[in-house]
């Protein structure tokens, strides 16, 4: 469908696109993603023929793109620009009819077929209700649907869109992507769009093209491209990748403070001297502390956690050191020894508000063995309410509280402040 070989483009002396080689097949729903300045919009403009390449070629159905006439190209490919503002205040119907220009004679005579096509695309885009309104009276989402309708009036095989949901609220974003998905699925239109929204792109697109510094960094189906290590490398930001339960597609969750760029209030680089904190948690009791402490730039470890536990999942996605053990089994000697090693290496050990049973009781016992460590206990509800050992865990808890170097704090804010104070000592 579209074959790109050795594509280069520059604005003056600034090289924007470098050695792009791609093959885009007919009927795909393709998302072009990447950070600001990666060349996404420029790439789309070269695909549309608006910007001529400095070097390399683009084939459109085995024809050189730069050899296809403007009229023929307009019948094959339509473009929805990022800026949907219209200088003249046209009526919606007239603006959509402009999409029929490639099929009209030099005088722009409107045929019955033109009217039928415009009526059809207005129904597809749900724009009939304001067909006689002036374009500049419409909301952003309504105006975007009109511009898409104008593009569809060209009866294109390929639809190019540059940030079609930019500055739209969540309702209109879903509406636009649902429309594009239907056009792709039921009309067979090839959709190629630029988007900053990785989640929308991941849910709707069949294939993603990830650009970095003007080059293709990675391309493939969403599960191949949207990986935490890839996002960290390209976007300089930590994310957790979940699976959308409705679509099975990857869904990104930003880690607060996960930007790898230097930020005020965060340790910019983790080194051997960065304070280490070990968490004893489980059952989701550590999730909030993981986020808060990761945000502050500490080195984190945890354990012993059952494989599959919600805290284990969070720690794994944050690439933390984890002492782990299979579920429904006593903690193994090997796991306990690794947990002891992580605790010994830590500057502070934090015991979250986690329940205790016979399966994780050894974590408490191990704490008592480390008499020289600074320990913070998260209080809150009565410990007896989360003791499922017949009182054995409560006895260990009481003994821990009496130990020198052990602090009991009920509020998360107090724990964070105590950690900062202890680190300064």
Short mmCIF file of C-alpha atoms in Angstrom, two decimals:
data_model
loop_
_atom_site.label_atom_id
_atom_site.label_comp_id
_atom_site.label_asym_id
_atom_site.label_seq_id
_atom_site.Cartn_x
_atom_site.Cartn_y
_atom_site.Cartn_z
CA UNK A 1 0.00 0.00 0.00
CA UNK A 2 2.57 2.56 1.15
CA UNK A 3 6.26 1.73 0.91
CA UNK A 4 8.83 4.11 2.36
CA UNK A 5 12.51 3.69 1.55
CA UNK A 6 15.38 5.71 3.02
CA UNK A 7 13.25 8.76 3.82
CA UNK A 8 15.06 11.89 5.02
CA UNK A 9 13.69 15.38 5.61
CA UNK A 10 15.19 18.61 6.97
CA UNK A 11 13.98 22.08 7.81
CA UNK A 12 16.99 24.04 6.62
CA UNK A 13 20.01 22.65 8.44
CA UNK A 14 17.89 20.81 11.00
CA UNK A 15 17.49 17.12 10.15
CA UNK A 16 14.01 16.05 11.27
CA UNK A 17 13.54 12.62 9.67
CA UNK A 18 16.38 10.14 9.16
CA UNK A 19 16.50 6.89 7.20
CA UNK A 20 12.88 5.83 7.61
CA UNK A 21 12.00 2.49 6.02
CA UNK A 22 8.45 1.18 6.42
CA UNK A 23 5.78 -0.81 4.67
CA UNK A 24 2.20 0.12 5.57
CA UNK A 25 -0.44 -2.35 4.44
CA UNK A 26 -3.93 -1.65 3.18
CA UNK A 27 -6.70 -1.71 5.77
CA UNK A 28 -4.49 -1.13 8.81
CA UNK A 29 -5.25 1.25 11.68
CA UNK A 30 -1.82 2.75 12.33
CA UNK A 31 -0.74 5.08 15.12
CA UNK A 32 2.38 7.23 14.89
CA UNK A 33 3.61 7.98 18.40
CA UNK A 34 6.66 9.51 20.02
CA UNK A 35 7.70 12.39 22.28
CA UNK A 36 7.57 16.04 21.28
CA UNK A 37 10.09 16.83 18.56
CA UNK A 38 10.41 13.24 17.37
CA UNK A 39 9.13 14.11 13.88
CA UNK A 40 5.58 12.69 13.99
CA UNK A 41 3.73 15.54 12.27
CA UNK A 42 6.54 16.06 9.77
CA UNK A 43 6.43 12.37 8.89
CA UNK A 44 2.67 12.59 8.30
CA UNK A 45 3.18 15.62 6.04
CA UNK A 46 5.73 13.75 3.94
CA UNK A 47 3.29 10.84 3.63
CA UNK A 48 0.61 13.22 2.39
CA UNK A 49 2.95 14.73 -0.20
CA UNK A 50 2.72 18.15 1.43
CA UNK A 51 6.43 18.10 2.26
CA UNK A 52 8.83 16.70 -0.37
CA UNK A 53 11.51 14.40 1.00
CA UNK A 54 15.14 15.49 0.81
CA UNK A 55 16.15 11.92 0.14
CA UNK A 56 14.39 8.60 -0.28
CA UNK A 57 11.12 7.63 -1.92
CA UNK A 58 7.50 6.93 -1.02
CA UNK A 59 5.50 4.49 -3.12
CA UNK A 60 1.72 4.60 -3.17
CA UNK A 61 0.40 1.36 -4.67
CA UNK A 62 3.69 0.96 -6.57
CA UNK A 63 3.51 4.54 -7.92
CA UNK A 64 5.98 7.18 -6.80
CA UNK A 65 4.06 9.58 -4.56
CA UNK A 66 5.67 12.65 -6.12
CA UNK A 67 4.51 11.51 -9.58
CA UNK A 68 0.83 11.23 -8.63
CA UNK A 69 -1.22 14.28 -9.65
CA UNK A 70 -2.85 16.38 -6.93
CA UNK A 71 -6.30 15.47 -8.22
CA UNK A 72 -5.61 11.74 -8.25
CA UNK A 73 -3.94 11.94 -4.84
CA UNK A 74 -7.00 13.70 -3.40
CA UNK A 75 -9.15 10.78 -4.54
CA UNK A 76 -6.86 8.28 -2.83
CA UNK A 77 -5.80 10.10 0.31
CA UNK A 78 -7.47 12.66 2.59
CA UNK A 79 -5.88 14.65 5.40
CA UNK A 80 -7.37 15.91 8.66
CA UNK A 81 -5.00 18.58 10.01
CA UNK A 82 -4.26 19.25 13.66
CA UNK A 83 -5.67 22.77 13.43
CA UNK A 84 -9.38 22.53 12.62
CA UNK A 85 -10.01 26.27 12.74
CA UNK A 86 -11.51 27.64 9.52
CA UNK A 87 -10.76 31.24 8.54
CA UNK A 88 -14.06 31.85 6.76
CA UNK A 89 -17.29 31.09 8.61
CA UNK A 90 -18.70 28.55 6.13
CA UNK A 91 -21.89 26.65 6.69
CA UNK A 92 -21.17 23.07 7.70
CA UNK A 93 -22.85 21.59 4.61
CA UNK A 94 -20.84 23.78 2.24
CA UNK A 95 -17.59 22.95 4.01
CA UNK A 96 -18.22 19.20 3.73
CA UNK A 97 -19.17 19.60 0.07
CA UNK A 98 -15.67 21.01 -0.54
CA UNK A 99 -14.44 17.45 -0.12
CA UNK A 100 -16.09 16.63 -3.46
CA UNK A 101 -13.88 19.07 -5.36
CA UNK A 102 -11.59 16.35 -6.85
CA UNK A 103 -14.64 14.86 -8.60
CA UNK A 104 -16.10 18.10 -9.98
CA UNK A 105 -15.38 19.94 -13.19
CA UNK A 106 -13.43 23.18 -13.33
CA UNK A 107 -16.56 25.20 -12.54
CA UNK A 108 -17.31 23.18 -9.42
CA UNK A 109 -20.73 22.01 -10.54
CA UNK A 110 -22.40 19.93 -7.82
CA UNK A 111 -23.85 16.65 -9.07
CA UNK A 112 -26.53 14.45 -7.57
CA UNK A 113 -23.81 11.96 -6.69
CA UNK A 114 -21.97 14.70 -4.78
CA UNK A 115 -25.10 15.39 -2.75
CA UNK A 116 -25.59 11.68 -2.03
CA UNK A 117 -21.99 11.26 -0.88
CA UNK A 118 -22.17 14.34 1.37
CA UNK A 119 -25.44 13.12 2.88
CA UNK A 120 -23.87 9.71 3.51
CA UNK A 121 -20.73 11.04 5.22
CA UNK A 122 -22.82 13.42 7.32
CA UNK A 123 -24.81 10.46 8.56
CA UNK A 124 -21.60 8.52 9.26
CA UNK A 125 -20.14 11.40 11.27
CA UNK A 126 -23.43 12.46 12.90
CA UNK A 127 -23.19 16.00 11.55
CA UNK A 128 -26.67 16.27 9.97
CA UNK A 129 -28.08 18.04 13.02
CA UNK A 130 -25.97 21.14 12.48
CA UNK A 131 -25.49 21.05 8.69
CA UNK A 132 -26.82 24.61 8.33
CA UNK A 133 -24.85 26.03 11.26
CA UNK A 134 -21.77 28.15 10.72
CA UNK A 135 -18.60 26.15 11.39
CA UNK A 136 -17.18 28.58 13.93
CA UNK A 137 -20.25 28.25 16.16
CA UNK A 138 -19.54 24.59 16.82
CA UNK A 139 -17.71 23.00 19.73
CA UNK A 140 -14.28 21.49 19.23
CA UNK A 141 -15.60 17.94 18.99
CA UNK A 142 -18.35 18.90 16.54
CA UNK A 143 -15.91 20.84 14.39
CA UNK A 144 -13.54 17.86 14.33
CA UNK A 145 -16.35 15.61 13.07
CA UNK A 146 -17.10 18.13 10.31
CA UNK A 147 -13.47 18.19 9.16
CA UNK A 148 -13.43 14.38 9.14
CA UNK A 149 -16.68 14.41 7.14
CA UNK A 150 -15.09 16.75 4.58
CA UNK A 151 -12.16 14.34 4.27
CA UNK A 152 -14.51 11.36 3.87
CA UNK A 153 -16.38 13.18 1.11
CA UNK A 154 -13.21 12.67 -0.95
CA UNK A 155 -13.97 8.91 -0.79
CA UNK A 156 -10.36 8.17 0.16
CA UNK A 157 -8.72 4.79 0.58
CA UNK A 158 -6.34 6.34 3.11
CA UNK A 159 -7.17 8.82 5.87
CA UNK A 160 -4.31 10.73 7.53
CA UNK A 161 -5.01 12.55 10.79
CA UNK A 162 -2.71 14.75 12.85
CA UNK A 163 -3.66 14.71 16.54
CA UNK A 164 -7.41 14.26 15.89
CA UNK A 165 -8.30 14.41 19.60
CA UNK A 166 -5.96 17.22 20.69
CA UNK A 167 -7.67 19.50 23.25
CA UNK A 168 -10.90 17.46 23.19
CA UNK A 169 -12.50 16.17 26.39
CA UNK A 170 -12.65 12.46 27.14
CA UNK A 171 -16.14 12.02 25.66
CA UNK A 172 -15.18 13.51 22.29
CA UNK A 173 -11.87 11.62 22.28
CA UNK A 174 -13.67 8.30 22.53
CA UNK A 175 -16.26 9.44 20.00
CA UNK A 176 -13.61 10.32 17.39
CA UNK A 177 -11.63 7.10 17.86
CA UNK A 178 -14.82 5.01 17.76
CA UNK A 179 -15.71 6.69 14.46
CA UNK A 180 -12.26 6.01 13.01
CA UNK A 181 -12.45 2.37 14.14
CA UNK A 182 -15.79 1.94 12.34
CA UNK A 183 -14.44 3.56 9.17
CA UNK A 184 -11.50 1.19 9.28
CA UNK A 185 -13.51 -1.93 10.09
CA UNK A 186 -16.62 -1.47 7.94
CA UNK A 187 -15.38 0.78 5.15
CA UNK A 188 -11.90 -0.65 4.83
CA UNK A 189 -10.30 2.79 5.04
CA UNK A 190 -6.65 2.73 6.03
CA UNK A 191 -6.23 5.00 9.06
CA UNK A 192 -2.84 6.59 9.78
CA UNK A 193 -2.84 9.04 12.66
CA UNK A 194 -0.43 10.94 14.87
CA UNK A 195 -1.30 10.85 18.55
CA UNK A 196 0.23 11.88 21.86
CA UNK A 197 -2.25 9.69 23.72
CA UNK A 198 -0.53 6.34 24.15
CA UNK A 199 -3.55 4.75 25.80
CA UNK A 200 -6.00 5.64 23.04
CA UNK A 201 -3.45 4.58 20.42
CA UNK A 202 -2.84 1.32 22.24
CA UNK A 203 -6.56 0.49 22.49
CA UNK A 204 -7.58 1.29 18.91
CA UNK A 205 -4.56 0.86 16.63
CA UNK A 206 -3.57 -2.42 14.98
CA UNK A 207 0.00 -1.24 14.64
CA UNK A 208 2.14 1.47 16.22
CA UNK A 209 5.16 3.30 14.82
CA UNK A 210 7.28 4.79 17.60
CA UNK A 211 9.57 7.63 16.54
CA UNK A 212 12.56 8.92 18.48
CA UNK A 213 14.81 11.72 17.22
CA UNK A 214 13.39 11.45 13.71
CA UNK A 215 13.94 7.71 13.37
CA UNK A 216 11.77 4.62 13.76
CA UNK A 217 12.65 3.30 17.21
CA UNK A 218 10.17 0.44 17.18
CA UNK A 219 7.16 -0.73 15.21
CA UNK A 220 4.67 -3.52 15.77
CA UNK A 221 1.40 -4.38 17.48
CA UNK A 222 0.65 -2.39 20.68
CA UNK A 223 1.84 -5.14 23.04
CA UNK A 224 5.22 -5.17 21.28
CA UNK A 225 5.71 -1.40 21.32
CA UNK A 226 4.10 -0.27 24.58
CA UNK A 227 6.52 -1.81 27.04
CA UNK A 228 7.70 -0.14 30.22
CA UNK A 229 11.38 -0.35 29.26
CA UNK A 230 10.66 1.13 25.82
CA UNK A 231 8.64 4.02 27.25
CA UNK A 232 11.37 4.69 29.83
CA UNK A 233 14.00 4.86 27.10
CA UNK A 234 12.05 7.00 24.62
CA UNK A 235 9.93 9.20 26.89
CA UNK A 236 12.29 9.30 29.88
CA UNK A 237 9.41 8.36 32.16
CA UNK A 238 8.48 5.36 34.28
CA UNK A 239 5.13 3.73 33.62
CA UNK A 240 3.33 0.61 34.73
CA UNK A 241 1.75 -1.44 31.94
CA UNK A 242 -1.58 -3.07 32.74
CA UNK A 243 -3.89 -5.07 30.48
CA UNK A 244 -7.22 -3.46 29.69
CA UNK A 245 -9.75 -6.08 30.88
CA UNK A 246 -12.19 -5.13 28.09
CA UNK A 247 -9.81 -5.16 25.12
CA UNK A 248 -6.77 -7.13 26.25
CA UNK A 249 -4.65 -4.24 24.98
CA UNK A 250 -1.87 -2.60 27.02
CA UNK A 251 -2.84 0.31 29.26
CA UNK A 252 -0.24 2.70 30.67
CA UNK A 253 -0.30 4.08 34.20
CA UNK A 254 2.10 6.90 34.95
CA UNK A 255 4.25 6.47 38.02
CA UNK A 256 4.06 9.78 39.94
CA UNK A 257 7.48 11.39 39.90
CA UNK A 258 8.63 8.80 37.38
CA UNK A 259 10.20 11.28 34.98
CA UNK A 260 13.89 10.57 34.53
CA UNK A 261 14.55 14.24 33.84
CA UNK A 262 15.86 16.27 36.75
CA UNK A 263 13.03 17.53 38.95
CA UNK A 264 12.86 19.79 41.95
CA UNK A 265 12.45 17.78 45.16
CA UNK A 266 13.62 14.48 43.68
CA UNK A 267 17.03 12.82 43.75
CA UNK A 268 17.93 13.09 40.08
CA UNK A 269 20.23 10.06 39.85
CA UNK A 270 20.25 6.80 41.77
CA UNK A 271 23.77 5.90 42.86
CA UNK A 272 25.32 3.54 45.39
CA UNK A 273 24.92 6.32 47.96
CA UNK A 274 21.18 6.77 47.34
CA UNK A 275 19.32 5.78 50.54
CA UNK A 276 17.86 2.28 50.48
CA UNK A 277 14.49 1.42 51.96
CA UNK A 278 13.16 -2.12 52.33
CA UNK A 279 9.39 -2.68 52.59
CA UNK A 280 7.68 -5.59 54.28
CA UNK A 281 4.17 -5.56 52.87
CA UNK A 282 1.60 -7.66 51.04
CA UNK A 283 -2.01 -7.70 49.90
CA UNK A 284 -1.78 -4.15 48.52
CA UNK A 285 -0.59 -2.61 51.80
CA UNK A 286 2.62 -1.39 50.16
CA UNK A 287 1.29 0.03 46.91
CA UNK A 288 0.90 3.61 48.11
CA UNK A 289 4.31 3.65 49.80
CA UNK A 290 5.94 2.19 46.69
CA UNK A 291 4.63 5.15 44.69
CA UNK A 292 5.50 7.82 47.26
CA UNK A 293 9.01 6.55 47.97
CA UNK A 294 9.73 5.88 44.30
CA UNK A 295 8.61 9.45 43.62
CA UNK A 296 11.21 10.72 46.08
CA UNK A 297 13.98 8.79 44.36
CA UNK A 298 14.88 6.21 47.01
CA UNK A 299 16.27 2.78 46.17
CA UNK A 300 13.55 0.32 47.09
CA UNK A 301 13.39 -3.40 47.79
CA UNK A 302 10.74 -5.62 49.34
CA UNK A 303 9.93 -9.11 50.56
CA UNK A 304 9.15 -11.75 51.19
CA UNK A 305 6.13 -11.45 48.86
CA UNK A 306 4.04 -14.20 47.33
CA UNK A 307 4.34 -14.38 43.56
CA UNK A 308 1.13 -12.93 42.14
CA UNK A 309 0.39 -10.76 45.19
CA UNK A 310 -0.77 -7.26 44.22
CA UNK A 311 2.26 -5.70 45.95
CA UNK A 312 4.48 -8.19 44.12
CA UNK A 313 2.93 -7.08 40.81
CA UNK A 314 3.56 -3.41 41.61
CA UNK A 315 7.14 -4.03 42.73
CA UNK A 316 7.86 -6.10 39.64
CA UNK A 317 6.60 -3.36 37.33
CA UNK A 318 8.79 -0.84 39.15
CA UNK A 319 11.77 -3.18 38.64
CA UNK A 320 12.46 -3.41 42.38
CA UNK A 321 14.55 -6.07 44.07
CA UNK A 322 12.06 -8.61 45.43
CA UNK A 323 12.46 -11.54 47.79
CA UNK A 324 9.65 -13.74 46.51
CA UNK A 325 8.08 -17.07 47.27
CA UNK A 326 5.41 -19.26 45.62
CA UNK A 327 1.90 -18.73 47.04
CA UNK A 328 0.23 -21.17 49.45
CA UNK A 329 3.60 -22.45 50.65
CA UNK A 330 5.81 -21.65 53.63
CA UNK A 331 8.55 -19.13 52.87
CA UNK A 332 11.57 -21.03 51.60
CA UNK A 333 14.96 -20.82 53.29
CA UNK A 334 16.42 -19.32 50.11
CA UNK A 335 13.78 -16.56 50.00
CA UNK A 336 14.32 -15.76 53.68
CA UNK A 337 18.07 -15.48 53.20
CA UNK A 338 17.62 -13.14 50.23
CA UNK A 339 15.16 -11.09 52.28
CA UNK A 340 17.71 -10.92 55.10
CA UNK A 341 20.31 -9.70 52.60
CA UNK A 342 18.01 -6.96 51.29
CA UNK A 343 17.14 -5.88 54.85
CA UNK A 344 20.81 -5.80 55.83
CA UNK A 345 21.64 -3.61 52.82
CA UNK A 346 18.78 -1.20 53.58
CA UNK A 347 19.19 2.02 55.56
CA UNK A 348 15.59 1.82 56.77
CA UNK A 349 13.09 -1.04 56.97
CA UNK A 350 9.42 -0.11 56.72
CA UNK A 351 6.76 -2.55 57.90
CA UNK A 352 3.49 -1.71 56.14
CA UNK A 353 0.02 -2.20 57.59
CA UNK A 354 -0.13 -5.75 56.27
CA UNK A 355 -2.00 -8.74 57.71
CA UNK A 356 0.02 -11.64 59.11
CA UNK A 357 -0.68 -15.33 58.94
CA UNK A 358 1.53 -18.36 59.38
CA UNK A 359 2.63 -18.02 55.73
CA UNK A 360 4.40 -14.67 56.18
CA UNK A 361 5.13 -14.71 59.93
CA UNK A 362 8.82 -15.35 59.24
CA UNK A 363 9.09 -11.76 57.94
CA UNK A 364 8.32 -10.50 61.45
CA UNK A 365 10.71 -12.95 63.06
CA UNK A 366 13.46 -11.84 60.70
CA UNK A 367 12.96 -8.22 61.78
CA UNK A 368 13.68 -9.16 65.39
CA UNK A 369 16.94 -10.81 64.35
CA UNK A 370 18.26 -7.53 62.90
CA UNK A 371 18.89 -5.63 66.10
CA UNK A 372 21.02 -2.87 64.56
CA UNK A 373 18.54 -1.72 61.86
CA UNK A 374 16.28 1.33 61.86
CA UNK A 375 12.68 0.13 61.57
CA UNK A 376 9.47 2.07 60.99
CA UNK A 377 6.17 0.40 61.86
CA UNK A 378 3.02 1.60 60.12
CA UNK A 379 0.25 1.73 62.70
CA UNK A 380 -3.40 2.53 62.19
CA UNK A 381 -5.99 -0.10 63.00
CA UNK A 382 -5.32 -2.42 65.88
CA UNK A 383 -2.66 -4.98 65.10
CA UNK A 384 -4.85 -7.73 66.55
CA UNK A 385 -7.31 -7.14 63.67
CA UNK A 386 -4.67 -8.22 61.17
CA UNK A 387 -3.18 -11.02 63.23
CA UNK A 388 -4.31 -14.41 61.90
CA UNK A 389 -1.76 -16.47 63.83
CA UNK A 390 -3.64 -16.91 67.09
CA UNK A 391 -1.72 -14.07 68.75
CA UNK A 392 1.84 -15.09 67.85
CA UNK A 393 2.27 -12.16 65.45
CA UNK A 394 0.94 -9.74 68.09
CA UNK A 395 3.61 -10.84 70.57
CA UNK A 396 6.32 -10.23 67.96
CA UNK A 397 4.80 -6.83 67.12
CA UNK A 398 4.81 -5.80 70.80
CA UNK A 399 8.44 -6.87 71.13
CA UNK A 400 9.39 -4.87 68.04
CA UNK A 401 7.74 -1.71 69.40
CA UNK A 402 9.92 -1.89 72.55
CA UNK A 403 13.13 -2.14 70.62
CA UNK A 404 15.57 0.83 70.32
CA UNK A 405 15.64 2.25 66.79
CA UNK A 406 12.05 1.24 66.10
CA UNK A 407 9.46 3.95 65.37
CA UNK A 408 5.68 3.62 65.28
CA UNK A 409 3.80 6.05 63.02
CA UNK A 410 0.12 5.96 62.13
CA UNK A 411 0.04 8.50 59.29
CA UNK A 412 1.76 8.19 55.93
CA UNK A 413 2.84 11.84 55.99
CA UNK A 414 4.53 11.30 59.36
CA UNK A 415 6.38 8.27 57.97
CA UNK A 416 7.68 10.25 55.00
CA UNK A 417 8.83 13.07 57.25
CA UNK A 418 10.54 10.63 59.62
CA UNK A 419 12.37 9.01 56.70
CA UNK A 420 13.65 12.38 55.53
CA UNK A 421 14.75 13.25 59.09
CA UNK A 422 16.51 9.91 59.55
CA UNK A 423 18.32 10.19 56.22
CA UNK A 424 19.77 13.56 57.28
CA UNK A 425 21.20 12.17 60.52
#
